[in-house]
Amino acid sequence: MALAQLIDGRLIAARLRKELSEKVEKIKKRGRAPSLAVILAGEDPSSMIYVRNKEKYSKEVGIEASLYRLPVQTGERALLDLIGELNESPDVDGILVQLPLPPHINAQKIIEKIDPRKDVDGLTPWNQGCLMGRREGMVPCTPLGCMELIKSTGVSLEGKTAVVVGRSLLVGSPMAQLLLKENCTVIQAHSKTKDLFSYTRQADILVVAAGRPGLVSGEGVKEGAIVIDVGINRREDGHLCGDVVFEEALQKAAFITPVPGGVGPMTIAMLLRNTVKASAFFLPQSSDLIKLEEES
Ligand code: NAD
């Protein structure tokens, strides 16, 4: 069997950013640029890198990004007040709270304070409900990006068996919903699943989002599968790796995402897309320009 074809997330994300920047250019001519407020509480090194990238790519496509850096000891009340202000601000379209928050802060309470129209991470109960109820809403960026990668293969999804490993509200659960929406038959595995490979081996589409390096070896992959590796893990030598044993899965899959360079760049591209989408609520004069591919 031939080696799997690589799904190049960097390339696909760059193409999406280019399309977005053309849209943003037109929106700007009618008023102002879409804008994103990013809140970072504390100094988690990974979070600092993620936030820097979000700022960098916002700028690239012409989105106005403002970073609110708060000291680690910031209290819950202060954070809730800041979100309240951003909710009210006519100059802010999207609000993103970088997770994880310091442990003394109740993250759920903070997320629930975000105006669902500005919730570009799709984490408020309103937006989760929209996804579940097949209503228009904000969908979390990482699963949205995974869907784009899956669709880039050109493989028809209807009736295919999809297995999602992971059930977080950020990745695994919305991913399963999106695959269901595409008429896949979906199995969702998690940390309490017994005999994981008995499920993953059935997967025409396998999405692994567990944060466990090497969790899925070649043995767990069906011949000809589409494998999307969401995991980002740092190895002892400092390099990043996914949850899938890449070299082994490469021998069996038909398509596979690398780590890095697969899902990561797509997450940011989808954040930018959600920000432009959110701006339709607040820049009504541009809403005709903001119709996005996912809605067409
Ligand atoms: P999480 O810790 O919230 O959830 C992990 C999920 O994996 C849980 O639902 C758990 O039940 C499941 N799990 C854990 N061990 C398992 C096992 N042995 N067998 C089966 N299931 C198991 O993490 P998350 O936020 O969903 O993120 C998952 C991974 O994706 C992490 O590595 C994270 O860094 C990465 N991630 C990447 C991106 C990106 O842009 N590439 C974005 C978000 C998260």
PDB file of N, CA and C and ligand atoms in Angstrom, residues 50 142 165-168 170-172 189-193 196 209-212 215 230-233 243 263-264 267, ligand 1:
ATOM      1  N   TYR A  50       0.562  30.903  21.865  1.00  0.00           N
ATOM      2  CA  TYR A  50      -0.703  30.869  21.111  1.00  0.00           C
ATOM      3  C   TYR A  50      -1.242  32.282  20.889  1.00  0.00           C
ATOM      4  N   THR A 142     -11.087  24.676  16.640  1.00  0.00           N
ATOM      5  CA  THR A 142     -10.293  23.496  16.281  1.00  0.00           C
ATOM      6  C   THR A 142     -11.120  22.460  15.508  1.00  0.00           C
ATOM      7  N   VAL A 165     -11.648  10.444  19.155  1.00  0.00           N
ATOM      8  CA  VAL A 165     -11.077  10.074  20.447  1.00  0.00           C
ATOM      9  C   VAL A 165     -10.940  11.359  21.256  1.00  0.00           C
ATOM     10  N   GLY A 166     -11.718  11.474  22.311  1.00  0.00           N
ATOM     11  CA  GLY A 166     -11.742  12.683  23.136  1.00  0.00           C
ATOM     12  C   GLY A 166     -13.164  13.205  23.213  1.00  0.00           C
ATOM     13  N   ARG A 167     -13.507  13.800  24.355  1.00  0.00           N
ATOM     14  CA  ARG A 167     -14.875  14.320  24.535  1.00  0.00           C
ATOM     15  C   ARG A 167     -14.883  15.679  25.212  1.00  0.00           C
ATOM     16  N   SER A 168     -13.803  16.455  25.012  1.00  0.00           N
ATOM     17  CA  SER A 168     -13.796  17.788  25.626  1.00  0.00           C
ATOM     18  C   SER A 168     -14.802  18.683  24.916  1.00  0.00           C
ATOM     19  N   LEU A 170     -14.136  21.606  24.046  1.00  0.00           N
ATOM     20  CA  LEU A 170     -13.368  22.434  23.106  1.00  0.00           C
ATOM     21  C   LEU A 170     -13.126  21.711  21.785  1.00  0.00           C
ATOM     22  N   VAL A 171     -12.887  20.401  21.845  1.00  0.00           N
ATOM     23  CA  VAL A 171     -12.519  19.677  20.624  1.00  0.00           C
ATOM     24  C   VAL A 171     -13.413  18.456  20.366  1.00  0.00           C
ATOM     25  N   GLY A 172     -13.282  17.421  21.198  1.00  0.00           N
ATOM     26  CA  GLY A 172     -13.898  16.131  20.876  1.00  0.00           C
ATOM     27  C   GLY A 172     -15.408  16.189  20.664  1.00  0.00           C
ATOM     28  N   ALA A 189     -14.933   8.026  21.519  1.00  0.00           N
ATOM     29  CA  ALA A 189     -14.177   7.301  22.549  1.00  0.00           C
ATOM     30  C   ALA A 189     -13.584   8.306  23.538  1.00  0.00           C
ATOM     31  N   HIS A 190     -13.240   7.847  24.720  1.00  0.00           N
ATOM     32  CA  HIS A 190     -12.708   8.734  25.753  1.00  0.00           C
ATOM     33  C   HIS A 190     -11.852   7.916  26.715  1.00  0.00           C
ATOM     34  N   SER A 191     -11.452   8.570  27.794  1.00  0.00           N
ATOM     35  CA  SER A 191     -10.476   7.920  28.681  1.00  0.00           C
ATOM     36  C   SER A 191     -11.016   6.650  29.346  1.00  0.00           C
ATOM     37  N   LYS A 192     -12.325   6.491  29.409  1.00  0.00           N
ATOM     38  CA  LYS A 192     -12.883   5.294  30.053  1.00  0.00           C
ATOM     39  C   LYS A 192     -13.255   4.215  29.024  1.00  0.00           C
ATOM     40  N   THR A 193     -12.988   4.487  27.743  1.00  0.00           N
ATOM     41  CA  THR A 193     -13.318   3.509  26.702  1.00  0.00           C
ATOM     42  C   THR A 193     -12.417   2.285  26.850  1.00  0.00           C
ATOM     43  N   LEU A 196      -9.751   0.507  22.982  1.00  0.00           N
ATOM     44  CA  LEU A 196      -9.863   1.651  22.070  1.00  0.00           C
ATOM     45  C   LEU A 196      -9.723   1.257  20.598  1.00  0.00           C
ATOM     46  N   ALA A 209      -7.994  13.440  19.629  1.00  0.00           N
ATOM     47  CA  ALA A 209      -7.812  14.667  20.413  1.00  0.00           C
ATOM     48  C   ALA A 209      -7.786  14.296  21.887  1.00  0.00           C
ATOM     49  N   ALA A 210      -6.717  13.631  22.299  1.00  0.00           N
ATOM     50  CA  ALA A 210      -6.630  13.141  23.680  1.00  0.00           C
ATOM     51  C   ALA A 210      -5.494  13.799  24.464  1.00  0.00           C
ATOM     52  N   GLY A 211      -4.491  14.314  23.769  1.00  0.00           N
ATOM     53  CA  GLY A 211      -3.338  14.866  24.475  1.00  0.00           C
ATOM     54  C   GLY A 211      -2.493  13.768  25.101  1.00  0.00           C
ATOM     55  N   ARG A 212      -2.425  12.612  24.404  1.00  0.00           N
ATOM     56  CA  ARG A 212      -1.628  11.464  24.889  1.00  0.00           C
ATOM     57  C   ARG A 212      -0.694  11.028  23.766  1.00  0.00           C
ATOM     58  N   LEU A 215      -0.762   7.569  21.508  1.00  0.00           N
ATOM     59  CA  LEU A 215      -1.953   6.800  21.911  1.00  0.00           C
ATOM     60  C   LEU A 215      -2.417   5.858  20.792  1.00  0.00           C
ATOM     61  N   VAL A 230      -5.076  15.795  16.368  1.00  0.00           N
ATOM     62  CA  VAL A 230      -5.243  17.113  16.993  1.00  0.00           C
ATOM     63  C   VAL A 230      -4.222  17.327  18.115  1.00  0.00           C
ATOM     64  N   GLY A 231      -3.742  16.266  18.698  1.00  0.00           N
ATOM     65  CA  GLY A 231      -2.868  16.348  19.876  1.00  0.00           C
ATOM     66  C   GLY A 231      -1.639  17.208  19.637  1.00  0.00           C
ATOM     67  N   ILE A 232      -1.295  17.966  20.661  1.00  0.00           N
ATOM     68  CA  ILE A 232      -0.019  18.696  20.632  1.00  0.00           C
ATOM     69  C   ILE A 232       0.688  18.333  21.927  1.00  0.00           C
ATOM     70  N   ASN A 233       1.753  17.583  21.806  1.00  0.00           N
ATOM     71  CA  ASN A 233       2.497  17.147  22.996  1.00  0.00           C
ATOM     72  C   ASN A 233       3.963  17.495  22.795  1.00  0.00           C
ATOM     73  N   ASP A 243      -0.891  12.723  18.880  1.00  0.00           N
ATOM     74  CA  ASP A 243      -1.363  11.566  19.647  1.00  0.00           C
ATOM     75  C   ASP A 243      -1.235  10.281  18.837  1.00  0.00           C
ATOM     76  N   VAL A 263      -3.376  20.497  12.171  1.00  0.00           N
ATOM     77  CA  VAL A 263      -4.551  21.149  12.756  1.00  0.00           C
ATOM     78  C   VAL A 263      -4.231  22.542  13.330  1.00  0.00           C
ATOM     79  N   GLY A 264      -3.050  22.710  13.906  1.00  0.00           N
ATOM     80  CA  GLY A 264      -2.687  23.961  14.597  1.00  0.00           C
ATOM     81  C   GLY A 264      -2.964  25.215  13.772  1.00  0.00           C
ATOM     82  N   THR A 267      -6.657  26.049  13.355  1.00  0.00           N
ATOM     83  CA  THR A 267      -7.373  26.579  14.518  1.00  0.00           C
ATOM     84  C   THR A 267      -7.348  28.109  14.475  1.00  0.00           C
TER      85      THR A 267
HETATM   86  P1  NAD B   1      -8.729  17.575  27.247  1.00  0.00           P
HETATM   87  O1  NAD B   1      -7.666  17.159  28.208  1.00  0.00           O
HETATM   88  O2  NAD B   1      -9.754  18.559  27.674  1.00  0.00           O
HETATM   89  O3  NAD B   1      -9.488  16.277  26.726  1.00  0.00           O
HETATM   90  C1  NAD B   1      -8.813  15.114  26.397  1.00  0.00           C
HETATM   91  C2  NAD B   1      -9.826  14.054  26.058  1.00  0.00           C
HETATM   92  O4  NAD B   1      -9.111  12.861  25.714  1.00  0.00           O
HETATM   93  C3  NAD B   1     -10.755  13.692  27.196  1.00  0.00           C
HETATM   94  O5  NAD B   1     -12.080  13.743  26.734  1.00  0.00           O
HETATM   95  C4  NAD B   1     -10.373  12.283  27.599  1.00  0.00           C
HETATM   96  O6  NAD B   1     -11.502  11.493  27.930  1.00  0.00           O
HETATM   97  C5  NAD B   1      -9.696  11.767  26.346  1.00  0.00           C
HETATM   98  N1  NAD B   1      -8.629  10.799  26.672  1.00  0.00           N
HETATM   99  C6  NAD B   1      -7.599  10.982  27.500  1.00  0.00           C
HETATM  100  N2  NAD B   1      -6.858   9.855  27.568  1.00  0.00           N
HETATM  101  C7  NAD B   1      -7.429   8.966  26.763  1.00  0.00           C
HETATM  102  C8  NAD B   1      -7.141   7.613  26.422  1.00  0.00           C
HETATM  103  N3  NAD B   1      -6.111   6.990  26.950  1.00  0.00           N
HETATM  104  N4  NAD B   1      -7.964   6.978  25.558  1.00  0.00           N
HETATM  105  C9  NAD B   1      -9.023   7.619  25.019  1.00  0.00           C
HETATM  106  N5  NAD B   1      -9.341   8.904  25.308  1.00  0.00           N
HETATM  107  C10 NAD B   1      -8.558   9.561  26.159  1.00  0.00           C
HETATM  108  O7  NAD B   1      -7.935  18.110  25.961  1.00  0.00           O
HETATM  109  P2  NAD B   1      -8.459  18.943  24.687  1.00  0.00           P
HETATM  110  O8  NAD B   1      -8.529  20.377  25.026  1.00  0.00           O
HETATM  111  O9  NAD B   1      -9.616  18.259  24.078  1.00  0.00           O
HETATM  112  O10 NAD B   1      -7.183  18.757  23.732  1.00  0.00           O
HETATM  113  C11 NAD B   1      -6.782  17.483  23.304  1.00  0.00           C
HETATM  114  C12 NAD B   1      -5.428  17.591  22.639  1.00  0.00           C
HETATM  115  O11 NAD B   1      -5.548  18.459  21.518  1.00  0.00           O
HETATM  116  C13 NAD B   1      -4.329  18.200  23.503  1.00  0.00           C
HETATM  117  O12 NAD B   1      -3.104  17.613  23.136  1.00  0.00           O
HETATM  118  C14 NAD B   1      -4.317  19.665  23.092  1.00  0.00           C
HETATM  119  O13 NAD B   1      -3.059  20.261  23.278  1.00  0.00           O
HETATM  120  C15 NAD B   1      -4.621  19.509  21.631  1.00  0.00           C
HETATM  121  N6  NAD B   1      -5.235  20.709  21.043  1.00  0.00           N
HETATM  122  C16 NAD B   1      -4.720  21.113  19.871  1.00  0.00           C
HETATM  123  C17 NAD B   1      -5.253  22.190  19.237  1.00  0.00           C
HETATM  124  C18 NAD B   1      -4.678  22.629  17.941  1.00  0.00           C
HETATM  125  O14 NAD B   1      -4.956  23.732  17.501  1.00  0.00           O
HETATM  126  N7  NAD B   1      -3.918  21.763  17.264  1.00  0.00           N
HETATM  127  C19 NAD B   1      -6.320  22.894  19.806  1.00  0.00           C
HETATM  128  C20 NAD B   1      -6.874  22.422  21.006  1.00  0.00           C
HETATM  129  C21 NAD B   1      -6.312  21.318  21.615  1.00  0.00           C
END
